[in-house]
Short mmCIF file of C-alpha atoms in Angstrom, two decimals:
data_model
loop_
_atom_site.label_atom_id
_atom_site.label_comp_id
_atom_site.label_asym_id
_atom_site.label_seq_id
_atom_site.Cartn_x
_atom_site.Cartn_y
_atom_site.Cartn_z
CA UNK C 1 0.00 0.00 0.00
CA UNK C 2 0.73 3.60 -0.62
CA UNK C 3 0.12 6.83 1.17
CA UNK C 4 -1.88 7.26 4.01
CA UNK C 5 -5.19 8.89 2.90
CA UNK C 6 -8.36 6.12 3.43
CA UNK C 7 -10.56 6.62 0.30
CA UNK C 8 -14.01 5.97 -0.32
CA UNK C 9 -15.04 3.66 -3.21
CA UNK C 10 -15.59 5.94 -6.37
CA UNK C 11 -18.20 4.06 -8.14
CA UNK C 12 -19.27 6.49 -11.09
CA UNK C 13 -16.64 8.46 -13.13
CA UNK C 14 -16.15 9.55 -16.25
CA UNK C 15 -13.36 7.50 -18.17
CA UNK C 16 -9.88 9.16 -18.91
CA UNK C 17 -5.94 7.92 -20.12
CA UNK C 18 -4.10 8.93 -22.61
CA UNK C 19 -1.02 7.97 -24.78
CA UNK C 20 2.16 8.37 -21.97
CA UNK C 21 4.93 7.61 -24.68
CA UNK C 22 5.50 8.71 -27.21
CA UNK C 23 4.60 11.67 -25.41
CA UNK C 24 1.40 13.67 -27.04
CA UNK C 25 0.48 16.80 -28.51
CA UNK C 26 -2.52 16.50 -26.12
CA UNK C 27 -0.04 17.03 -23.18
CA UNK C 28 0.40 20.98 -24.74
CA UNK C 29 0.32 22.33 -20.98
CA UNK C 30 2.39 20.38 -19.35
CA UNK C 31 4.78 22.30 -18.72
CA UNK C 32 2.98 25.35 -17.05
CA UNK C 33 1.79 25.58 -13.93
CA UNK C 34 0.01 24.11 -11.62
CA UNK C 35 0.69 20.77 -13.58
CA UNK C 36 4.73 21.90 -13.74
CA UNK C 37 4.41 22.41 -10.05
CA UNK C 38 2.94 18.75 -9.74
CA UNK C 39 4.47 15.80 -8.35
CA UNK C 40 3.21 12.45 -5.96
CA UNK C 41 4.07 11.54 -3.41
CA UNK C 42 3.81 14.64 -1.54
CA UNK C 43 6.81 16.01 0.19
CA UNK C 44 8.55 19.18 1.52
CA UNK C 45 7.82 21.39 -1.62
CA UNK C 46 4.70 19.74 -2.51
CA UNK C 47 1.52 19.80 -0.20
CA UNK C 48 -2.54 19.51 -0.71
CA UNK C 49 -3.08 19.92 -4.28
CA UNK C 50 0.20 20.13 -5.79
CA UNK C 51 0.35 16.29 -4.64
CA UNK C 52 -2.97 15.16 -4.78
CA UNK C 53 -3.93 13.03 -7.44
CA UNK C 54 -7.73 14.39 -8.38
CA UNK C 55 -10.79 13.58 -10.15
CA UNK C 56 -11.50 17.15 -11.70
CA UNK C 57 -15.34 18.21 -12.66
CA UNK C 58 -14.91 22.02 -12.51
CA UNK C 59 -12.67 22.57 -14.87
CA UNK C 60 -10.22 24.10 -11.53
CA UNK C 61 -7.18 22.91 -9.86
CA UNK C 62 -7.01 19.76 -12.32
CA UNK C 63 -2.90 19.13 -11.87
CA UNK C 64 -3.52 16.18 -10.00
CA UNK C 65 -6.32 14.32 -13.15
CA UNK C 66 -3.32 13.15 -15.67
CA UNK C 67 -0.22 12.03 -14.00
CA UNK C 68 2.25 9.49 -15.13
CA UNK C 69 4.75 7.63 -13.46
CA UNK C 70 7.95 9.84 -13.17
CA UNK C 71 10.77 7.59 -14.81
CA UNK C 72 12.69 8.46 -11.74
CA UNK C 73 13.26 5.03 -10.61
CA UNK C 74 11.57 5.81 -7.15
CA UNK C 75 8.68 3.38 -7.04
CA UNK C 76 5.41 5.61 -7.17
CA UNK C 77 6.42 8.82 -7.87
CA UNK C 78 4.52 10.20 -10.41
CA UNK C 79 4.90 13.70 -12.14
CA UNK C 80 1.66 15.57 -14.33
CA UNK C 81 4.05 16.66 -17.33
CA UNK C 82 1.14 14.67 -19.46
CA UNK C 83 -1.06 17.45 -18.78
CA UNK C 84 -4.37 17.45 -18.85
CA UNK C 85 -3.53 14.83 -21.93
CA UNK C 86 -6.50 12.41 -20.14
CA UNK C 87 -9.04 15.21 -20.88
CA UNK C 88 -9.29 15.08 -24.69
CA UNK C 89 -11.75 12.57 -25.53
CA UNK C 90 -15.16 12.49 -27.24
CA UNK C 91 -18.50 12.37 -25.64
CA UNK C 92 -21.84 10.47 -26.53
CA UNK C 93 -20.62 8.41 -29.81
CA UNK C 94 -22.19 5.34 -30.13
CA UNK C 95 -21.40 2.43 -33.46
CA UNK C 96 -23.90 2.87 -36.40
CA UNK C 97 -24.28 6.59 -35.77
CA UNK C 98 -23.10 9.65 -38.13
CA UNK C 99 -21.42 11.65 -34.98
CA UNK C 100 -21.72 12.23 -31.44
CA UNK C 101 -23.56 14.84 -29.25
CA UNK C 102 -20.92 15.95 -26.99
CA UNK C 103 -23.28 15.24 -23.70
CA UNK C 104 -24.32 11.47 -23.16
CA UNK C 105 -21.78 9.41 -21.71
CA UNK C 106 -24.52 6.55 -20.96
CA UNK C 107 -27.04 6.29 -23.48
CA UNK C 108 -29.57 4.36 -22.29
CA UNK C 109 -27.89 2.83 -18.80
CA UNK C 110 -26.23 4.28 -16.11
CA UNK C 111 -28.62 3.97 -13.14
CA UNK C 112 -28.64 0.06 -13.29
CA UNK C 113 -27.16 -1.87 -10.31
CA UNK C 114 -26.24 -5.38 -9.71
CA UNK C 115 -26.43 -7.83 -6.67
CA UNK C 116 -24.01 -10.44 -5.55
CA UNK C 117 -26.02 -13.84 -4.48
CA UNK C 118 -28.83 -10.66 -3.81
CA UNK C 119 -26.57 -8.30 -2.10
CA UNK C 120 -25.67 -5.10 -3.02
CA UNK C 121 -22.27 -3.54 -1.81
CA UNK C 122 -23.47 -1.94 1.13
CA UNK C 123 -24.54 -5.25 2.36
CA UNK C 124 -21.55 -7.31 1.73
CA UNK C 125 -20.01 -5.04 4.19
CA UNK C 126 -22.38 -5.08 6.67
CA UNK C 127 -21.72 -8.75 6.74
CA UNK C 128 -18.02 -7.96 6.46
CA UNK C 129 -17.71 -10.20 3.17
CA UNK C 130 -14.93 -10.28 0.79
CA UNK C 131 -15.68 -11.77 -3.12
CA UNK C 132 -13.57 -14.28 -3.93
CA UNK C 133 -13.33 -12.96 -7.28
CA UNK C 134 -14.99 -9.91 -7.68
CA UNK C 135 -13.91 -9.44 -11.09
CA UNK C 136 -15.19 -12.45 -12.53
CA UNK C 137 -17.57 -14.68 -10.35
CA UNK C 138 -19.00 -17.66 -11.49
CA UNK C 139 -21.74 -17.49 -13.73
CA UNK C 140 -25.34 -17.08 -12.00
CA UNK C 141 -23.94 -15.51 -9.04
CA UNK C 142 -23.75 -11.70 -9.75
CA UNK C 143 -26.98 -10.51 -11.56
CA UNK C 144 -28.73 -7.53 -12.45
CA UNK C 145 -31.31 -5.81 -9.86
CA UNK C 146 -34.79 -6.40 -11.55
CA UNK C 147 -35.81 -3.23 -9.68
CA UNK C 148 -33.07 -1.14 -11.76
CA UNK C 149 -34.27 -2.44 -14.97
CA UNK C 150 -37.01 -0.30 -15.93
CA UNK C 151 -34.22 2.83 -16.46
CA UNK C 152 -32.51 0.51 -19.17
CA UNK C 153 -32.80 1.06 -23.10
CA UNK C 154 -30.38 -0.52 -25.24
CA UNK C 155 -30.72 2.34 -27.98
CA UNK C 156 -27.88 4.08 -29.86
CA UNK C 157 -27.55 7.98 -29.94
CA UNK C 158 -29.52 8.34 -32.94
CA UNK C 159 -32.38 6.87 -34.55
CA UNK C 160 -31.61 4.79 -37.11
CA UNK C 161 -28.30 3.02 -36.13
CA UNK C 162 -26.29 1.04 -39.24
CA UNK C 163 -24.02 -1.12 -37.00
CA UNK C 164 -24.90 -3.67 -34.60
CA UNK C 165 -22.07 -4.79 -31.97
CA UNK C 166 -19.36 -7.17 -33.73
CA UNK C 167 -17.80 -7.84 -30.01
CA UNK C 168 -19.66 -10.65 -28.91
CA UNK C 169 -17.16 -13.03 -27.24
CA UNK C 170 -16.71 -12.59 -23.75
CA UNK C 171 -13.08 -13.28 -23.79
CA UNK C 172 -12.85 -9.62 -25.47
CA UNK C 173 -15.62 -7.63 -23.49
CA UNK C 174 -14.75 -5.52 -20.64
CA UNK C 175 -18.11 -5.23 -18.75
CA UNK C 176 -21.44 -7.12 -18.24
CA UNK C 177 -19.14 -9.96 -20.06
CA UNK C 178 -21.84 -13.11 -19.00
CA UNK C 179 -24.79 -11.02 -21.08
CA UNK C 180 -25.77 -12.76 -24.01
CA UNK C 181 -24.63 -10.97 -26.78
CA UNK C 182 -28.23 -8.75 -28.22
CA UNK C 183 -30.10 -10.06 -25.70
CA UNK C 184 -32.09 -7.40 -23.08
CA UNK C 185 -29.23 -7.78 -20.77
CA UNK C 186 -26.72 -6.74 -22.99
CA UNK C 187 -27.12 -2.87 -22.71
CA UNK C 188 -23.60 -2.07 -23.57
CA UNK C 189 -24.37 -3.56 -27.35
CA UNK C 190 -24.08 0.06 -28.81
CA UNK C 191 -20.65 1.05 -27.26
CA UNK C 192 -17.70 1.99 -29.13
CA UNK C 193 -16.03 -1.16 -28.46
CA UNK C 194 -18.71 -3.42 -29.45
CA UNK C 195 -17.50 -2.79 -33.22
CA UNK C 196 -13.96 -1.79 -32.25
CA UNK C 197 -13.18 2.00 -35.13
CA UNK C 198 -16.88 2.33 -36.33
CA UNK C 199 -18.68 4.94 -33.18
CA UNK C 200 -18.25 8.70 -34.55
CA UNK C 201 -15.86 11.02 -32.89
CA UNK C 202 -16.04 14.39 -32.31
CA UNK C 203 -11.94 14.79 -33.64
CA UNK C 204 -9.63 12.47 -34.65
CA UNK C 205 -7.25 13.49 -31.62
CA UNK C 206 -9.38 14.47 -29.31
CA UNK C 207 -11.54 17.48 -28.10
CA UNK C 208 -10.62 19.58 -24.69
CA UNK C 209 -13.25 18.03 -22.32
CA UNK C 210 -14.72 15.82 -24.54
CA UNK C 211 -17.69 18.43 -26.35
CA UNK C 212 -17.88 20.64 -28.88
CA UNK C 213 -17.13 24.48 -28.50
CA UNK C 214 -19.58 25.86 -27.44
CA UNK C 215 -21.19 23.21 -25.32
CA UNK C 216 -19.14 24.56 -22.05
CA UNK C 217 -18.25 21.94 -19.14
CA UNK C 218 -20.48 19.11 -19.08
CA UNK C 219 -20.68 16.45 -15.81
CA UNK C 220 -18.32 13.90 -15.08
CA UNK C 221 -15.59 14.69 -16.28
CA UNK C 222 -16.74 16.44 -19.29
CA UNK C 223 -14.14 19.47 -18.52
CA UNK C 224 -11.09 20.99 -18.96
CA UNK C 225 -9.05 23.69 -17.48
CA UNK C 226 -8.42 26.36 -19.49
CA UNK C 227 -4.94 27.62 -20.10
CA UNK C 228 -2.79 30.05 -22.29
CA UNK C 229 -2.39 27.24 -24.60
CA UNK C 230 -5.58 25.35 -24.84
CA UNK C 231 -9.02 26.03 -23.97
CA UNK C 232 -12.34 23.60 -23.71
CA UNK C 233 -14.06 22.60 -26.97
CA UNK C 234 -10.53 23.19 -28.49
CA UNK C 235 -9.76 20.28 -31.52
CA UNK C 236 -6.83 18.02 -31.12
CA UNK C 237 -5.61 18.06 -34.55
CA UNK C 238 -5.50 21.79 -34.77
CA UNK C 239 -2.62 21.61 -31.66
CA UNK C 240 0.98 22.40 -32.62
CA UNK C 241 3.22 20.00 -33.63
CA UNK C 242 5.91 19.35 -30.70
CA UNK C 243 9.02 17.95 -31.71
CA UNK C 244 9.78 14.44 -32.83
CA UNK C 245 11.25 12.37 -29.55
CA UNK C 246 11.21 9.01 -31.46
CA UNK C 247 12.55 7.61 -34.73
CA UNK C 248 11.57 4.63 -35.59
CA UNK C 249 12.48 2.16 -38.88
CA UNK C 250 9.93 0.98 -41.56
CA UNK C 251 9.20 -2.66 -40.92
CA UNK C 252 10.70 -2.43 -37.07
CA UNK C 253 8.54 -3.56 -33.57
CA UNK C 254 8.57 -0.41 -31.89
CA UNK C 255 7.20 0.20 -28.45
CA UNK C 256 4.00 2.17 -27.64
CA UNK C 257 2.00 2.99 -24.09
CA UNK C 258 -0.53 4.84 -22.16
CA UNK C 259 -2.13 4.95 -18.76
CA UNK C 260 -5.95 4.90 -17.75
CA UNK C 261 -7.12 6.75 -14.89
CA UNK C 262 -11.31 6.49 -14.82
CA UNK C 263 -11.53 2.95 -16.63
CA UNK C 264 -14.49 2.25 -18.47
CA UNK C 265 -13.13 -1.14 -20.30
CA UNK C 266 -13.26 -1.70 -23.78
CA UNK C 267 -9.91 -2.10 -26.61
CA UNK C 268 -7.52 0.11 -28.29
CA UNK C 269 -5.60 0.18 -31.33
CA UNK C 270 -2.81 2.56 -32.76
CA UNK C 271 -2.62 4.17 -36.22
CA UNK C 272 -0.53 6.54 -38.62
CA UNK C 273 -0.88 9.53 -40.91
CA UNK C 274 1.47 11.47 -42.64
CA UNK C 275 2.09 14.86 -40.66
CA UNK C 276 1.10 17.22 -43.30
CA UNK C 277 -2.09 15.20 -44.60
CA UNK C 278 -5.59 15.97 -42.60
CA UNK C 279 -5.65 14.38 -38.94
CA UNK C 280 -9.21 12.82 -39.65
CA UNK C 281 -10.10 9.62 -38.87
CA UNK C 282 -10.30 8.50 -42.65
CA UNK C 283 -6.78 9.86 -43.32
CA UNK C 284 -5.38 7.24 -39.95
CA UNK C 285 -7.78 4.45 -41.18
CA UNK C 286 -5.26 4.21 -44.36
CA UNK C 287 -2.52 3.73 -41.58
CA UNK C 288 -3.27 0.94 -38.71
CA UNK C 289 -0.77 -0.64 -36.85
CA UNK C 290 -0.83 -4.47 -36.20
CA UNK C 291 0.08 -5.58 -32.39
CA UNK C 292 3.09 -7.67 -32.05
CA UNK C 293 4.29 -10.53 -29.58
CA UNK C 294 2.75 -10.01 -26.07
CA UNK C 295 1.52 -7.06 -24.11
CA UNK C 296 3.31 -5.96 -21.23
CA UNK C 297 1.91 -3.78 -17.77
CA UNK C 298 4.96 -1.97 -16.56
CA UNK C 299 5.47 -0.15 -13.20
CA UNK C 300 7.40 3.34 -12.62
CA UNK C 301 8.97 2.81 -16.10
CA UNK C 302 11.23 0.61 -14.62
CA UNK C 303 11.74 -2.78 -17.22
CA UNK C 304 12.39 -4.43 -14.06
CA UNK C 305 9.23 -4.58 -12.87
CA UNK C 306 7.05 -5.70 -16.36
CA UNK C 307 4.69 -8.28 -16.43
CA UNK C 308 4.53 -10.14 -20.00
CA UNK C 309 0.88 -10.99 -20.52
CA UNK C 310 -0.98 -12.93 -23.59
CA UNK C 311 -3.10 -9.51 -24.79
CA UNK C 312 -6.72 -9.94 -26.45
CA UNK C 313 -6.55 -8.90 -30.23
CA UNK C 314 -8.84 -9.29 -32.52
CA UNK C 315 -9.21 -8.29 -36.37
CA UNK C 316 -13.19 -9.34 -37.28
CA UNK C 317 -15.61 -6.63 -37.05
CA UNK C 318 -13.33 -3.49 -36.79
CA UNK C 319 -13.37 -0.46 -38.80
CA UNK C 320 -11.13 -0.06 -40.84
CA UNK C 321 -11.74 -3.92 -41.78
CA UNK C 322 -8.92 -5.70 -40.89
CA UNK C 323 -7.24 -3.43 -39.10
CA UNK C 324 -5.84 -4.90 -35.48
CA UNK C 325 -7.40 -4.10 -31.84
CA UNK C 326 -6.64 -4.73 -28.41
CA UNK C 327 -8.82 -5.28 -24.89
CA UNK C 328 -8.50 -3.26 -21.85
CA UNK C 329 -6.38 -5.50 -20.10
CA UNK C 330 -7.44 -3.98 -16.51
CA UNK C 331 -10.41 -4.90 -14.93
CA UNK C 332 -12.62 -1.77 -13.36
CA UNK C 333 -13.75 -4.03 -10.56
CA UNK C 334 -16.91 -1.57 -10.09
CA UNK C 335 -19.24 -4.94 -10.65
CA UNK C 336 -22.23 -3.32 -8.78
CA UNK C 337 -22.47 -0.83 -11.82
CA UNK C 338 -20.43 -2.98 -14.67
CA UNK C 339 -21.51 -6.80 -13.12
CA UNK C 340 -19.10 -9.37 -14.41
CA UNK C 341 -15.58 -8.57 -15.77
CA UNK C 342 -12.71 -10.80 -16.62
CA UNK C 343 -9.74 -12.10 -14.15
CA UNK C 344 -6.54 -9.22 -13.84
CA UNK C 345 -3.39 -10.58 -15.32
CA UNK C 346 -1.51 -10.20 -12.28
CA UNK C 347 -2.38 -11.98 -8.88
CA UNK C 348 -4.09 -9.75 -6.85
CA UNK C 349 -3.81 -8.90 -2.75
CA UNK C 350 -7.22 -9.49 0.13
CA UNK C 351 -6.38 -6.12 0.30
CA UNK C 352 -7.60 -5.31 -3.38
CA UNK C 353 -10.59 -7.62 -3.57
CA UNK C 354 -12.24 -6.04 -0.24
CA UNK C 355 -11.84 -3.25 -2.50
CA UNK C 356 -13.48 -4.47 -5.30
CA UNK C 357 -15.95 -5.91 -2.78
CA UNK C 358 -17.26 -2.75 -1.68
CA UNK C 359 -14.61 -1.40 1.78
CA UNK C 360 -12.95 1.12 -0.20
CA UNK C 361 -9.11 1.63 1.10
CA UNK C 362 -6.11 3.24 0.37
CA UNK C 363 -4.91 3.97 -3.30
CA UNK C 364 -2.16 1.79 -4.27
CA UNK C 365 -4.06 -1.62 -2.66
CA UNK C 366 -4.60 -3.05 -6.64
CA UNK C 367 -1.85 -3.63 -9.31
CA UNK C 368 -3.41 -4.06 -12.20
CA UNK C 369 -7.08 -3.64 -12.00
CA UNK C 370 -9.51 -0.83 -10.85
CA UNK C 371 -9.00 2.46 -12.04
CA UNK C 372 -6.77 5.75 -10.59
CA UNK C 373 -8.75 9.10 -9.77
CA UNK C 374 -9.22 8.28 -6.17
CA UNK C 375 -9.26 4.70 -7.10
CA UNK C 376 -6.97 1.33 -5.60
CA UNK C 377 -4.76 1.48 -8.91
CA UNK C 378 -1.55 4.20 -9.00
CA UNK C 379 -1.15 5.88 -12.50
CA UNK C 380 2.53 4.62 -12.29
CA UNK C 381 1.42 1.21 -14.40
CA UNK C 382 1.70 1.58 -18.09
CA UNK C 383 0.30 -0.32 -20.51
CA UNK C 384 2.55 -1.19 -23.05
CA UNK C 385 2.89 -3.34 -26.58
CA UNK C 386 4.56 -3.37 -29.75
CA UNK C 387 3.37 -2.08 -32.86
CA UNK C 388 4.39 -3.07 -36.17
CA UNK C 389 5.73 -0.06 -38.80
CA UNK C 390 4.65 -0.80 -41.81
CA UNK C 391 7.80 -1.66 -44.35
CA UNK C 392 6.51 0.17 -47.50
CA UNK C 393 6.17 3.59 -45.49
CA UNK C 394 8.48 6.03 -46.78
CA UNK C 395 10.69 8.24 -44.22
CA UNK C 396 9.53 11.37 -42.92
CA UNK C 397 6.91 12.69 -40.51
CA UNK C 398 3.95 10.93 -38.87
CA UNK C 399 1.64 11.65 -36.14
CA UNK C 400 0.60 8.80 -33.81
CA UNK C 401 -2.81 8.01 -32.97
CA UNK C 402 -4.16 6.36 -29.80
CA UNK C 403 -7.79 5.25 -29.87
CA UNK C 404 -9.30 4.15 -27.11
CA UNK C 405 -13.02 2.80 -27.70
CA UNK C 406 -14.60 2.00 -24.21
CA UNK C 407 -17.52 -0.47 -23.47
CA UNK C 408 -19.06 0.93 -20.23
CA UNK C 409 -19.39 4.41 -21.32
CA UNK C 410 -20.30 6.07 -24.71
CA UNK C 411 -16.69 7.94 -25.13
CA UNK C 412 -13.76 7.84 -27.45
CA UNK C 413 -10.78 8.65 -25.90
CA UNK C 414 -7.53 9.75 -28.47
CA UNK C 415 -4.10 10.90 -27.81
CA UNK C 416 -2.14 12.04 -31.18
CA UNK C 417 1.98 12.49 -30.98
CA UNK C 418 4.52 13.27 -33.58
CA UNK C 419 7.17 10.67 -34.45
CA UNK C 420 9.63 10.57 -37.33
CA UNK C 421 9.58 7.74 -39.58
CA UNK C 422 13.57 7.42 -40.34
#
């Protein structure tokens, strides 16, 4: 465990990550204060909240809603020079739609709750009882609350939806994974990841809070802090282009990661387009990137500490076809919302499922599942795999995408960077 700060469970937040290397044009104001003036754990020259890692929904003091792990080779320390890269995302995009609304992060669910064996959270600590497996219990044993159903509508956000969910398997959903795939349980069947490329975005890389101008701050988590160098409802592939920290080789494995703070499951996948050519999506659809050899969760940057894991990929049903996409490996344990998930690659402590079970505790508890803004999971893990550069693409300079399609919420998360192709 970490820090000393007992935390309530968070049980309903907006998702955010971001790409954490290469590093992203996203992360524009990272470098100004208060996120310059940011750093966990506290100490000496940093108290309240220039060390406090925060969920921001006023679009205030947000240094603490982005960090990454430092690279300092202290365990745990974590720095915000990513900005407020976690806060460009777009909000209420379902599949089969022409584009998103900006506003509705749950289309259709939300309020819905599910018991343990009849209990709901409260009550399984009333009786002071851990889940064995809180992440994935056997089947039968965690079901919906009958009495919650009547606020569910498995609808898209638009009328006439052209795309049903292609992400039927449970080995590669996220959330509500023992729902029959269409069925009236399976209210997550118009989320982005349910047909992995195909939900509309609002930009390519990203808009500043997640709505378009105009729309102002939105609720959770549908904000950003204004500063001198980017403002809310501002596009992501209108930022300047920051310099080139990475060359990589046509037809070379070359290494890619981000971080999640609010976790709302679902897959990624990474993609390419020429730096002076449109950042739309059509212009990175020409470009995906195919995963390579396993995934890898890595803590405080430190090689030391990775954990080589057998990543779920799959190539049927995305957009563009063909093109290659990879499950959230970390579970959100938040099953009274999400109901079943899937097992964490890494063994997790009592500590972690009473957690998951409903106790709350400090942050830090989890290793690889749950989520970060005042969560059990530390920002210091990076997901991380290798992507495969393409051997016909000719040298010069690219800009990275990082899509994130989630399951439990209606959002598109993107990060965008610029690399050199050499």
């Amino acid at each position: 465990m970490v820090g000393g700060l007992l935390l309530l469970s968070v049980r309903s937040a907006c998702g955010h990550a971001a790409l954490s290397f290469p590093r992203p044009r996203n992360a524009i104001d990272g470098g100004l204060p208060p996120w310059s003036e940011w750093a966990y754990p506290c100490d000496a020259s940093h108290q309240r909240a220039q060390c406090r890692i925060s969920f921001c929904e006023d679009g205030k003091n947000c240094a603490g809603s982005c960090p990454i792990s430092a690279h300092s080779g202290v365990p745990n320390a974590l720095n915000a020079s990513n900005g407020q890269s976690c806060y460009w995302f777009s909000n209420g995009c379902t599949i089969g739609c022409a584009s998103c609304d900006g506003t509705s992060n749950h289309v259709g669910h939300g309020a819905q709750r599910f018991l343990y064996h009849g209990m709901d959270a409260r009550t399984l600590v009333e009786k002071n009882l851990t889940l064995a497996n809180p992440w994935n219990p056997p089947a039968g044993a965690m079901r919906l609350d009958e009495a919650t159903r009547a606020s569910l509508s498995i609808k898209a956000n638009c009328a006439n939806p052209t795309t049903n969910a292609t992400i039927c398997d449970p080995r590669l959903r996220t959330a509500n994974t023992q729902a029959e795939c269409g069925s009236a349980d399976d209210f997550y069947f118009f989320s982005p990841w349910r047909a992995p490329g195909s939900a509309p975005v609002i930009d390519a890389c990203g808009s500043a809070g997640g709505r378009f101008a105009g729309q102002g701050i939105g609720g959770a988590g549908a904000q950003f802090q204004n500063s001198s160098l980017a403002r809310q409802g501002d596009k992501g592939s209108q930022l300047p282009a920051m310099p080139s920290h990475v060359t990589w080789k046509a037809g070379s494995d070359v290494e890619v990661a981000w971080t999640v703070m609010a976790n709302h499951g679902g897959g990624y996948a990474y993609r390419l387009a020429p730096a002076d050519a449109p950042l739309t999506e059509e212009t990175f659809r020409k470009l995906p990137l195919d995963f390579v050899g396993k995934s890898i969760l890595r803590w405080d940057g430190d090689s030391k500490t990775e954990l080589q894991f057998e990543g779920w990929r799959t190539s049927v049903g995305t957009l563009p076809p063909g093109s290659m996409w990879s499950k959230n490996p970390i579970p959100s344990g938040l099953w009274e919302r999400e109901g079943p998930g899937f097992e964490p690659v890494c063994a997790e402590s009592e500590e972690c499922k009473r957690w998951a079970s409903g106790f709350g505790g400090e942050q830090g508890v989890c290793r690889c599942s749950g989520y970060s803004n005042l969560g059990p999971l530390l920002p210091n893990l990076e997901i991380v795999d290798l992507v495969q550069i393409p051997r016909h693409l000719k040298a010069g300079k690219y800009v990275l995408q990082w899509r994130w399609d989630c399951e439990e919420s209606d959002q598109v998360w993107a990060s965008c960077a610029d690399v050199t192709i050499g």
